PDB file of C-alpha atoms in Angstrom:
ATOM      1  CA  MET A   1     131.724  74.313 103.105  1.00  0.00           C
ATOM      2  CA  ALA A   2     131.712  76.441  99.963  1.00  0.00           C
ATOM      3  CA  GLY A   3     130.185  79.491 101.602  1.00  0.00           C
ATOM      4  CA  GLU A   4     132.597  79.393 104.524  1.00  0.00           C
ATOM      5  CA  ARG A   5     135.550  79.073 102.143  1.00  0.00           C
ATOM      6  CA  PHE A   6     134.284  82.048 100.127  1.00  0.00           C
ATOM      7  CA  VAL A   7     133.993  84.189 103.259  1.00  0.00           C
ATOM      8  CA  GLN A   8     137.456  83.142 104.440  1.00  0.00           C
ATOM      9  CA  SER A   9     138.946  83.773 100.989  1.00  0.00           C
ATOM     10  CA  ALA A  10     137.315  87.190 100.684  1.00  0.00           C
ATOM     11  CA  SER A  11     138.510  88.222 104.110  1.00  0.00           C
ATOM     12  CA  ALA A  12     142.037  86.920 103.578  1.00  0.00           C
ATOM     13  CA  SER A  13     142.418  88.653 100.222  1.00  0.00           C
ATOM     14  CA  GLY A  14     140.875  91.893 101.393  1.00  0.00           C
ATOM     15  CA  ASP A  15     138.353  91.643  98.564  1.00  0.00           C
ATOM     16  CA  ILE A  16     135.184  91.938 100.626  1.00  0.00           C
ATOM     17  CA  GLU A  17     133.549  94.387  98.245  1.00  0.00           C
ATOM     18  CA  ASP A  18     131.829  91.513  96.430  1.00  0.00           C
ATOM     19  CA  LEU A  19     130.144  90.546  99.682  1.00  0.00           C
ATOM     20  CA  ALA A  20     129.036  94.139 100.259  1.00  0.00           C
ATOM     21  CA  ARG A  21     127.441  94.296  96.807  1.00  0.00           C
ATOM     22  CA  LEU A  22     125.852  90.892  97.326  1.00  0.00           C
ATOM     23  CA  PHE A  23     124.272  91.975 100.607  1.00  0.00           C
ATOM     24  CA  ALA A  24     123.138  95.281  99.117  1.00  0.00           C
ATOM     25  CA  ASN A  25     121.390  93.617  96.181  1.00  0.00           C
ATOM     26  CA  MET A  26     119.676  91.119  98.494  1.00  0.00           C
ATOM     27  CA  ALA A  27     118.408  93.900 100.759  1.00  0.00           C
ATOM     28  CA  ILE A  28     117.154  95.939  97.805  1.00  0.00           C
ATOM     29  CA  ALA A  29     115.311  92.940  96.372  1.00  0.00           C
ATOM     30  CA  ALA A  30     113.758  92.233  99.781  1.00  0.00           C
ATOM     31  CA  GLY A  31     112.554  95.823  99.931  1.00  0.00           C
ATOM     32  CA  ALA A  32     109.720  94.934  97.562  1.00  0.00           C
ATOM     33  CA  LEU A  33     108.292  92.597 100.219  1.00  0.00           C
ATOM     34  CA  ALA A  34     108.305  95.389 102.782  1.00  0.00           C
ATOM     35  CA  MET A  35     106.540  97.772 100.430  1.00  0.00           C
ATOM     36  CA  GLU A  36     103.909  95.156  99.559  1.00  0.00           C
ATOM     37  CA  THR A  37     102.963  94.861 103.215  1.00  0.00           C
ATOM     38  CA  LEU A  38     103.126  98.617 103.707  1.00  0.00           C
ATOM     39  CA  ALA A  39     100.605  99.062 100.884  1.00  0.00           C
ATOM     40  CA  ASN A  40      97.966  97.060 102.778  1.00  0.00           C
ATOM     41  CA  ALA A  41      95.192  99.020 104.437  1.00  0.00           C
ATOM     42  CA  ASN A  42      95.916  97.202 107.690  1.00  0.00           C
ATOM     43  CA  ILE A  43      99.278  95.852 108.809  1.00  0.00           C
ATOM     44  CA  GLU A  44      98.752  92.933 111.136  1.00  0.00           C
ATOM     45  CA  SER A  45     101.226  92.402 113.944  1.00  0.00           C
ATOM     46  CA  ARG A  46     101.668  90.428 117.137  1.00  0.00           C
ATOM     47  CA  LEU A  47     103.925  90.694 120.162  1.00  0.00           C
ATOM     48  CA  LYS A  48     106.832  88.325 120.640  1.00  0.00           C
ATOM     49  CA  GLY A  49     108.014  87.037 123.996  1.00  0.00           C
ATOM     50  CA  ASP A  50     110.145  90.142 124.550  1.00  0.00           C
ATOM     51  CA  THR A  51     107.041  92.327 123.846  1.00  0.00           C
ATOM     52  CA  SER A  52     108.515  93.646 120.594  1.00  0.00           C
ATOM     53  CA  PRO A  53     106.194  93.589 117.569  1.00  0.00           C
ATOM     54  CA  VAL A  54     106.569  91.371 114.528  1.00  0.00           C
ATOM     55  CA  THR A  55     104.714  91.589 111.219  1.00  0.00           C
ATOM     56  CA  GLU A  56     104.252  89.417 108.161  1.00  0.00           C
ATOM     57  CA  ALA A  57     106.905  91.545 106.444  1.00  0.00           C
ATOM     58  CA  ASP A  58     109.522  90.691 109.088  1.00  0.00           C
ATOM     59  CA  GLU A  59     108.966  86.987 108.558  1.00  0.00           C
ATOM     60  CA  ARG A  60     108.724  87.056 104.765  1.00  0.00           C
ATOM     61  CA  ILE A  61     111.856  89.173 104.394  1.00  0.00           C
ATOM     62  CA  GLU A  62     113.873  87.014 106.763  1.00  0.00           C
ATOM     63  CA  ALA A  63     112.808  83.827 104.959  1.00  0.00           C
ATOM     64  CA  TYR A  64     113.769  85.382 101.615  1.00  0.00           C
ATOM     65  CA  LEU A  65     117.161  86.598 102.843  1.00  0.00           C
ATOM     66  CA  LEU A  66     118.009  83.283 104.461  1.00  0.00           C
ATOM     67  CA  ARG A  67     117.201  81.416 101.228  1.00  0.00           C
ATOM     68  CA  GLU A  68     119.351  83.776  99.185  1.00  0.00           C
ATOM     69  CA  LEU A  69     122.230  83.717 101.644  1.00  0.00           C
ATOM     70  CA  GLU A  70     122.208  79.926 101.882  1.00  0.00           C
ATOM     71  CA  ALA A  71     122.299  79.709  98.089  1.00  0.00           C
ATOM     72  CA  ALA A  72     125.162  82.208  97.825  1.00  0.00           C
ATOM     73  CA  LEU A  73     127.094  81.293 100.978  1.00  0.00           C
ATOM     74  CA  PRO A  74     126.141  77.713 101.884  1.00  0.00           C
ATOM     75  CA  GLY A  75     127.083  76.629 105.373  1.00  0.00           C
ATOM     76  CA  VAL A  76     127.902  80.047 106.824  1.00  0.00           C
ATOM     77  CA  PRO A  77     126.265  80.248 110.284  1.00  0.00           C
ATOM     78  CA  PHE A  78     123.763  83.000 110.870  1.00  0.00           C
ATOM     79  CA  LEU A  79     121.976  84.965 113.563  1.00  0.00           C
ATOM     80  CA  ALA A  80     118.574  86.241 112.419  1.00  0.00           C
ATOM     81  CA  GLU A  81     116.030  88.044 114.578  1.00  0.00           C
ATOM     82  CA  GLU A  82     112.891  86.038 113.886  1.00  0.00           C
ATOM     83  CA  SER A  83     114.748  82.728 113.871  1.00  0.00           C
ATOM     84  CA  VAL A  84     116.090  83.537 117.327  1.00  0.00           C
ATOM     85  CA  ALA A  85     112.565  84.423 118.458  1.00  0.00           C
ATOM     86  CA  ARG A  86     111.534  80.908 117.397  1.00  0.00           C
ATOM     87  CA  GLY A  87     114.307  79.364 119.475  1.00  0.00           C
ATOM     88  CA  LYS A  88     117.185  78.947 117.008  1.00  0.00           C
ATOM     89  CA  THR A  89     120.572  79.424 118.632  1.00  0.00           C
ATOM     90  CA  LEU A  90     124.020  80.093 117.209  1.00  0.00           C
ATOM     91  CA  ASP A  91     127.127  78.375 118.465  1.00  0.00           C
ATOM     92  CA  ALA A  92     130.170  80.558 118.874  1.00  0.00           C
ATOM     93  CA  ALA A  93     131.681  81.162 115.431  1.00  0.00           C
ATOM     94  CA  ASP A  94     134.649  83.097 114.097  1.00  0.00           C
ATOM     95  CA  ALA A  95     132.507  84.458 111.253  1.00  0.00           C
ATOM     96  CA  PHE A  96     128.729  84.587 110.962  1.00  0.00           C
ATOM     97  CA  LEU A  97     125.925  86.438 109.204  1.00  0.00           C
ATOM     98  CA  LEU A  98     123.496  88.770 110.976  1.00  0.00           C
ATOM     99  CA  ILE A  99     120.042  89.473 109.560  1.00  0.00           C
ATOM    100  CA  ASP A 100     117.508  91.996 110.790  1.00  0.00           C
ATOM    101  CA  PRO A 101     114.630  91.789 108.308  1.00  0.00           C
ATOM    102  CA  ILE A 102     113.016  95.005 109.539  1.00  0.00           C
ATOM    103  CA  ASP A 103     114.845  97.208 111.987  1.00  0.00           C
ATOM    104  CA  GLY A 104     112.346  99.717 113.274  1.00  0.00           C
ATOM    105  CA  THR A 105     109.206  97.572 113.194  1.00  0.00           C
ATOM    106  CA  ARG A 106     107.393 100.180 115.300  1.00  0.00           C
ATOM    107  CA  GLU A 107     108.240 102.810 112.676  1.00  0.00           C
ATOM    108  CA  PHE A 108     107.090 100.399 109.979  1.00  0.00           C
ATOM    109  CA  LEU A 109     103.745  99.921 111.749  1.00  0.00           C
ATOM    110  CA  ALA A 110     103.418 103.701 112.064  1.00  0.00           C
ATOM    111  CA  ARG A 111     104.091 103.939 108.296  1.00  0.00           C
ATOM    112  CA  SER A 112     107.177 106.042 108.904  1.00  0.00           C
ATOM    113  CA  SER A 113     109.975 105.786 106.328  1.00  0.00           C
ATOM    114  CA  ASP A 114     112.519 105.160 109.120  1.00  0.00           C
ATOM    115  CA  PHE A 115     112.789 101.393 108.877  1.00  0.00           C
ATOM    116  CA  THR A 116     115.538  99.328 107.315  1.00  0.00           C
ATOM    117  CA  ILE A 117     116.537  95.898 106.059  1.00  0.00           C
ATOM    118  CA  ASN A 118     119.933  94.837 107.397  1.00  0.00           C
ATOM    119  CA  VAL A 119     122.424  92.161 106.319  1.00  0.00           C
ATOM    120  CA  ALA A 120     125.911  91.900 107.793  1.00  0.00           C
ATOM    121  CA  LEU A 121     128.918  89.668 108.272  1.00  0.00           C
ATOM    122  CA  ALA A 122     130.812  89.714 111.558  1.00  0.00           C
ATOM    123  CA  GLU A 123     134.282  88.218 111.771  1.00  0.00           C
ATOM    124  CA  LYS A 124     136.721  88.093 114.691  1.00  0.00           C
ATOM    125  CA  ASN A 125     134.323  90.082 116.897  1.00  0.00           C
ATOM    126  CA  ALA A 126     133.951  92.980 114.437  1.00  0.00           C
ATOM    127  CA  PRO A 127     131.420  93.878 111.720  1.00  0.00           C
ATOM    128  CA  ARG A 128     133.266  93.351 108.445  1.00  0.00           C
ATOM    129  CA  VAL A 129     130.560  93.828 105.797  1.00  0.00           C
ATOM    130  CA  GLY A 130     127.131  95.429 105.980  1.00  0.00           C
ATOM    131  CA  ALA A 131     124.197  96.643 103.920  1.00  0.00           C
ATOM    132  CA  VAL A 132     121.406  98.842 105.231  1.00  0.00           C
ATOM    133  CA  TYR A 133     118.440  99.520 102.955  1.00  0.00           C
ATOM    134  CA  ALA A 134     115.631 101.970 103.660  1.00  0.00           C
ATOM    135  CA  PRO A 135     113.069 100.909 101.021  1.00  0.00           C
ATOM    136  CA  ALA A 136     110.561 103.677 101.766  1.00  0.00           C
ATOM    137  CA  GLN A 137     113.346 106.202 101.165  1.00  0.00           C
ATOM    138  CA  GLY A 138     114.997 104.351  98.294  1.00  0.00           C
ATOM    139  CA  ARG A 139     118.413 104.671  99.982  1.00  0.00           C
ATOM    140  CA  ILE A 140     121.002 101.915 100.291  1.00  0.00           C
ATOM    141  CA  TRP A 141     124.190 102.136 102.342  1.00  0.00           C
ATOM    142  CA  PHE A 142     126.713  99.333 102.031  1.00  0.00           C
ATOM    143  CA  ALA A 143     130.306  98.724 103.002  1.00  0.00           C
ATOM    144  CA  GLY A 144     133.177  96.305 102.933  1.00  0.00           C
ATOM    145  CA  ALA A 145     136.549  97.993 103.235  1.00  0.00           C
ATOM    146  CA  GLN A 146     134.912 101.163 101.878  1.00  0.00           C
ATOM    147  CA  GLY A 147     131.382 102.463 102.227  1.00  0.00           C
ATOM    148  CA  TYR A 148     128.937 103.854  99.709  1.00  0.00           C
ATOM    149  CA  GLU A 149     125.428 105.255  99.443  1.00  0.00           C
ATOM    150  CA  ALA A 150     123.159 104.981  96.408  1.00  0.00           C
ATOM    151  CA  GLN A 151     119.543 105.325  95.362  1.00  0.00           C
ATOM    152  CA  ALA A 152     117.747 102.065  94.614  1.00  0.00           C
ATOM    153  CA  VAL A 153     114.106 101.192  93.889  1.00  0.00           C
ATOM    154  CA  PRO A 154     112.609  98.446  96.088  1.00  0.00           C
ATOM    155  CA  GLY A 155     112.777  95.157  94.224  1.00  0.00           C
ATOM    156  CA  GLY A 156     115.489  96.459  91.908  1.00  0.00           C
ATOM    157  CA  SER A 157     119.252  96.307  92.208  1.00  0.00           C
ATOM    158  CA  LEU A 158     122.278  98.488  92.783  1.00  0.00           C
ATOM    159  CA  PRO A 159     122.774 101.213  90.179  1.00  0.00           C
ATOM    160  CA  PRO A 160     126.038 101.425  88.210  1.00  0.00           C
ATOM    161  CA  MET A 161     129.148 102.197  90.242  1.00  0.00           C
ATOM    162  CA  GLN A 162     129.369 105.726  88.880  1.00  0.00           C
ATOM    163  CA  ASP A 163     126.134 106.465  90.745  1.00  0.00           C
ATOM    164  CA  TRP A 164     127.518 105.394  94.131  1.00  0.00           C
ATOM    165  CA  ARG A 165     128.574 108.094  96.562  1.00  0.00           C
ATOM    166  CA  PRO A 166     131.601 107.284  98.747  1.00  0.00           C
ATOM    167  CA  LEU A 167     130.894 107.657 102.458  1.00  0.00           C
ATOM    168  CA  ARG A 168     133.065 109.718 104.747  1.00  0.00           C
ATOM    169  CA  ALA A 169     132.068 110.682 108.276  1.00  0.00           C
ATOM    170  CA  ARG A 170     132.673 114.333 109.041  1.00  0.00           C
ATOM    171  CA  GLN A 171     134.922 115.996 111.603  1.00  0.00           C
ATOM    172  CA  ARG A 172     133.440 117.412 114.780  1.00  0.00           C
ATOM    173  CA  PRO A 173     131.856 120.773 113.806  1.00  0.00           C
ATOM    174  CA  PRO A 174     132.995 123.744 115.903  1.00  0.00           C
ATOM    175  CA  GLU A 175     129.438 125.009 116.352  1.00  0.00           C
ATOM    176  CA  GLY A 176     128.400 121.828 118.151  1.00  0.00           C
ATOM    177  CA  LEU A 177     127.245 118.286 117.476  1.00  0.00           C
ATOM    178  CA  VAL A 178     124.202 117.034 115.652  1.00  0.00           C
ATOM    179  CA  ALA A 179     122.948 114.197 117.842  1.00  0.00           C
ATOM    180  CA  LEU A 180     120.678 111.418 116.637  1.00  0.00           C
ATOM    181  CA  ILE A 181     118.340 109.918 119.205  1.00  0.00           C
ATOM    182  CA  SER A 182     115.985 106.977 119.042  1.00  0.00           C
ATOM    183  CA  LYS A 183     112.380 107.720 118.126  1.00  0.00           C
ATOM    184  CA  SER A 184     111.105 104.890 120.320  1.00  0.00           C
ATOM    185  CA  HIS A 185     113.711 104.516 123.070  1.00  0.00           C
ATOM    186  CA  LEU A 186     114.685 107.941 124.456  1.00  0.00           C
ATOM    187  CA  ASP A 187     115.679 107.516 128.115  1.00  0.00           C
ATOM    188  CA  GLU A 188     117.141 109.496 131.000  1.00  0.00           C
ATOM    189  CA  ALA A 189     120.667 108.185 130.368  1.00  0.00           C
ATOM    190  CA  THR A 190     120.540 109.617 126.853  1.00  0.00           C
ATOM    191  CA  LYS A 191     119.338 112.975 128.176  1.00  0.00           C
ATOM    192  CA  THR A 192     122.166 112.981 130.718  1.00  0.00           C
ATOM    193  CA  PHE A 193     124.753 112.193 128.061  1.00  0.00           C
ATOM    194  CA  LEU A 194     123.482 114.935 125.760  1.00  0.00           C
ATOM    195  CA  SER A 195     123.541 117.466 128.606  1.00  0.00           C
ATOM    196  CA  ARG A 196     127.306 116.869 128.917  1.00  0.00           C
ATOM    197  CA  GLN A 197     128.030 117.543 125.246  1.00  0.00           C
ATOM    198  CA  ARG A 198     128.008 120.663 123.136  1.00  0.00           C
ATOM    199  CA  ILE A 199     124.898 119.870 121.113  1.00  0.00           C
ATOM    200  CA  ALA A 200     123.787 122.172 118.320  1.00  0.00           C
ATOM    201  CA  ARG A 201     120.742 120.087 117.432  1.00  0.00           C
ATOM    202  CA  SER A 202     119.105 116.769 118.301  1.00  0.00           C
ATOM    203  CA  ALA A 203     117.036 114.808 115.813  1.00  0.00           C
ATOM    204  CA  PRO A 204     114.861 111.739 116.450  1.00  0.00           C
ATOM    205  CA  VAL A 205     115.502 109.044 113.839  1.00  0.00           C
ATOM    206  CA  GLY A 206     114.363 105.439 113.757  1.00  0.00           C
ATOM    207  CA  SER A 207     116.308 102.240 113.080  1.00  0.00           C
ATOM    208  CA  SER A 208     119.877 101.710 111.884  1.00  0.00           C
ATOM    209  CA  ILE A 209     119.555 104.758 109.636  1.00  0.00           C
ATOM    210  CA  LYS A 210     121.237 106.629 112.489  1.00  0.00           C
ATOM    211  CA  PHE A 211     124.556 104.867 111.844  1.00  0.00           C
ATOM    212  CA  CYS A 212     124.261 105.694 108.154  1.00  0.00           C
ATOM    213  CA  LEU A 213     123.593 109.382 108.713  1.00  0.00           C
ATOM    214  CA  LEU A 214     126.786 109.517 110.775  1.00  0.00           C
ATOM    215  CA  ALA A 215     128.612 107.723 107.970  1.00  0.00           C
ATOM    216  CA  ASN A 216     127.490 110.087 105.232  1.00  0.00           C
ATOM    217  CA  GLY A 217     128.320 113.274 107.122  1.00  0.00           C
ATOM    218  CA  GLU A 218     124.839 114.375 108.181  1.00  0.00           C
ATOM    219  CA  ALA A 219     125.305 113.962 111.940  1.00  0.00           C
ATOM    220  CA  ASP A 220     127.943 113.464 114.635  1.00  0.00           C
ATOM    221  CA  VAL A 221     126.852 111.220 117.500  1.00  0.00           C
ATOM    222  CA  TYR A 222     124.304 108.520 118.302  1.00  0.00           C
ATOM    223  CA  PRO A 223     124.076 107.465 121.962  1.00  0.00           C
ATOM    224  CA  ARG A 224     122.175 104.300 122.870  1.00  0.00           C
ATOM    225  CA  PHE A 225     121.831 103.109 126.462  1.00  0.00           C
ATOM    226  CA  GLY A 226     118.906 100.722 126.200  1.00  0.00           C
ATOM    227  CA  PRO A 227     119.419  97.102 125.133  1.00  0.00           C
ATOM    228  CA  THR A 228     119.887  96.164 121.489  1.00  0.00           C
ATOM    229  CA  MET A 229     120.826  92.920 119.790  1.00  0.00           C
ATOM    230  CA  GLU A 230     123.824  92.381 117.568  1.00  0.00           C
ATOM    231  CA  TRP A 231     121.644  92.058 114.463  1.00  0.00           C
ATOM    232  CA  ASP A 232     120.238  95.539 115.212  1.00  0.00           C
ATOM    233  CA  THR A 233     123.644  97.186 114.949  1.00  0.00           C
ATOM    234  CA  ALA A 234     126.027  95.064 112.856  1.00  0.00           C
ATOM    235  CA  ALA A 235     125.204  96.328 109.364  1.00  0.00           C
ATOM    236  CA  GLY A 236     125.035  99.999 110.342  1.00  0.00           C
ATOM    237  CA  ASP A 237     128.162  99.677 112.455  1.00  0.00           C
ATOM    238  CA  ALA A 238     130.025  98.161 109.485  1.00  0.00           C
ATOM    239  CA  VAL A 239     128.961 101.106 107.311  1.00  0.00           C
ATOM    240  CA  LEU A 240     130.020 103.634 109.955  1.00  0.00           C
ATOM    241  CA  ARG A 241     133.422 102.033 110.559  1.00  0.00           C
ATOM    242  CA  ALA A 242     134.144 101.953 106.822  1.00  0.00           C
ATOM    243  CA  ALA A 243     133.380 105.685 106.719  1.00  0.00           C
ATOM    244  CA  GLY A 244     135.879 106.448 109.494  1.00  0.00           C
ATOM    245  CA  GLY A 245     133.548 106.454 112.490  1.00  0.00           C
ATOM    246  CA  VAL A 246     133.503 104.238 115.564  1.00  0.00           C
ATOM    247  CA  THR A 247     130.995 102.622 117.917  1.00  0.00           C
ATOM    248  CA  LEU A 248     132.240 102.381 121.496  1.00  0.00           C
ATOM    249  CA  ASP A 249     131.142 100.179 124.378  1.00  0.00           C
ATOM    250  CA  PRO A 250     131.207 101.178 128.093  1.00  0.00           C
ATOM    251  CA  ASP A 251     134.949 100.451 128.268  1.00  0.00           C
ATOM    252  CA  GLY A 252     135.678 102.829 125.405  1.00  0.00           C
ATOM    253  CA  ALA A 253     136.515  99.927 123.091  1.00  0.00           C
ATOM    254  CA  PRO A 254     134.878  99.202 119.714  1.00  0.00           C
ATOM    255  CA  LEU A 255     131.600  97.347 120.115  1.00  0.00           C
ATOM    256  CA  ARG A 256     132.246  93.595 119.944  1.00  0.00           C
ATOM    257  CA  TYR A 257     130.222  90.950 118.104  1.00  0.00           C
ATOM    258  CA  GLY A 258     129.828  87.268 118.794  1.00  0.00           C
ATOM    259  CA  LYS A 259     128.871  87.755 122.450  1.00  0.00           C
ATOM    260  CA  LYS A 260     127.370  84.299 122.904  1.00  0.00           C
ATOM    261  CA  ALA A 261     127.623  84.464 126.698  1.00  0.00           C
ATOM    262  CA  ASP A 262     125.319  87.508 126.594  1.00  0.00           C
ATOM    263  CA  ASP A 263     122.928  85.865 124.114  1.00  0.00           C
ATOM    264  CA  TYR A 264     124.259  88.304 121.495  1.00  0.00           C
ATOM    265  CA  ARG A 265     122.842  91.286 123.371  1.00  0.00           C
ATOM    266  CA  ASN A 266     124.643  94.636 123.238  1.00  0.00           C
ATOM    267  CA  GLY A 267     125.179  96.823 126.242  1.00  0.00           C
ATOM    268  CA  PRO A 268     125.187 100.628 126.085  1.00  0.00           C
ATOM    269  CA  PHE A 269     127.163 102.192 123.266  1.00  0.00           C
ATOM    270  CA  ILE A 270     127.902 105.500 121.581  1.00  0.00           C
ATOM    271  CA  ALA A 271     128.455 105.795 117.848  1.00  0.00           C
ATOM    272  CA  TRP A 272     130.683 108.690 116.804  1.00  0.00           C
ATOM    273  CA  ALA A 273     131.327 110.126 113.367  1.00  0.00           C
ATOM    274  CA  ASP A 274     134.665 111.678 114.307  1.00  0.00           C
ATOM    275  CA  ALA A 275     136.775 109.229 116.300  1.00  0.00           C
ATOM    276  CA  ALA A 276     139.547 111.826 116.580  1.00  0.00           C
ATOM    277  CA  ALA A 277     137.242 114.118 118.577  1.00  0.00           C
ATOM    278  CA  LEU A 278     136.743 111.667 121.425  1.00  0.00           C
ATOM    279  CA  GLU A 279     139.461 113.266 123.529  1.00  0.00           C
ATOM    280  CA  ALA A 280     137.239 116.332 123.786  1.00  0.00           C
ATOM    281  CA  ALA A 281     134.081 114.473 124.817  1.00  0.00           C
ATOM    282  CA  ALA A 282     132.954 112.101 127.538  1.00  0.00           C
ATOM    283  CA  THR A 283     132.040 108.619 126.392  1.00  0.00           C
ATOM    284  CA  LEU A 284     129.453 107.061 128.662  1.00  0.00           C
ATOM    285  CA  PRO A 285     127.843 108.662 131.743  1.00  0.00           C
TER     286      PRO A 285
END
């Protein structure tokens, strides 16, 4: 189909920057839907089968993104959080889209600014393109072969290229690491991991923003031992990898995508800003 041919052509030619800009503009436009819901006096939510919350914003944003993606990339298979919750499955595919309409729904319900809209493309078990938008912060991170950060108003679009900031993860600082930990999922395994590192400071941050802060040089490591789904990590992981970082699984290999046998669930992982520093640090406890 046309969309599949476009994805294959973009990947083969190395020109995946068009896809990155496409995803970024879609996420920014969808940000207006998130802010509309956030402006309500009460944000209604319900629990899904896995006990995670879902709001009207999750469903409206996913429906919008799926319409836009189908129009732009017809026929490309997708994995989207709320569609999966309703029973949609994805057959194994060499390339597929991943959509997380609101990553950090608990933060969204708490009216924290730490929630994001995520759109990604995985190909050959790796995240190839990603866009992460934090509408309450007006920050967009996006990456194909290279990664960028920019300011963007919810419902608007990407600013001119001269206003994009190239992303580059930083080297391991001699004074110790800045570690990012989950606001909602801090566990004993994370505490054990941090106790084995030289940590200068730990900061709780919600959603896939953690990957992006590693990518733009604000932090050094993000350990995650509780379960996540591939749509939770793909866009942020794509941004981090484009900036020179890496996300490692329990075997010390880059986190893989397309894990159909595991229902697209991730195991433990650690995201690092400075891949070259891994020789000096343990990976997983």
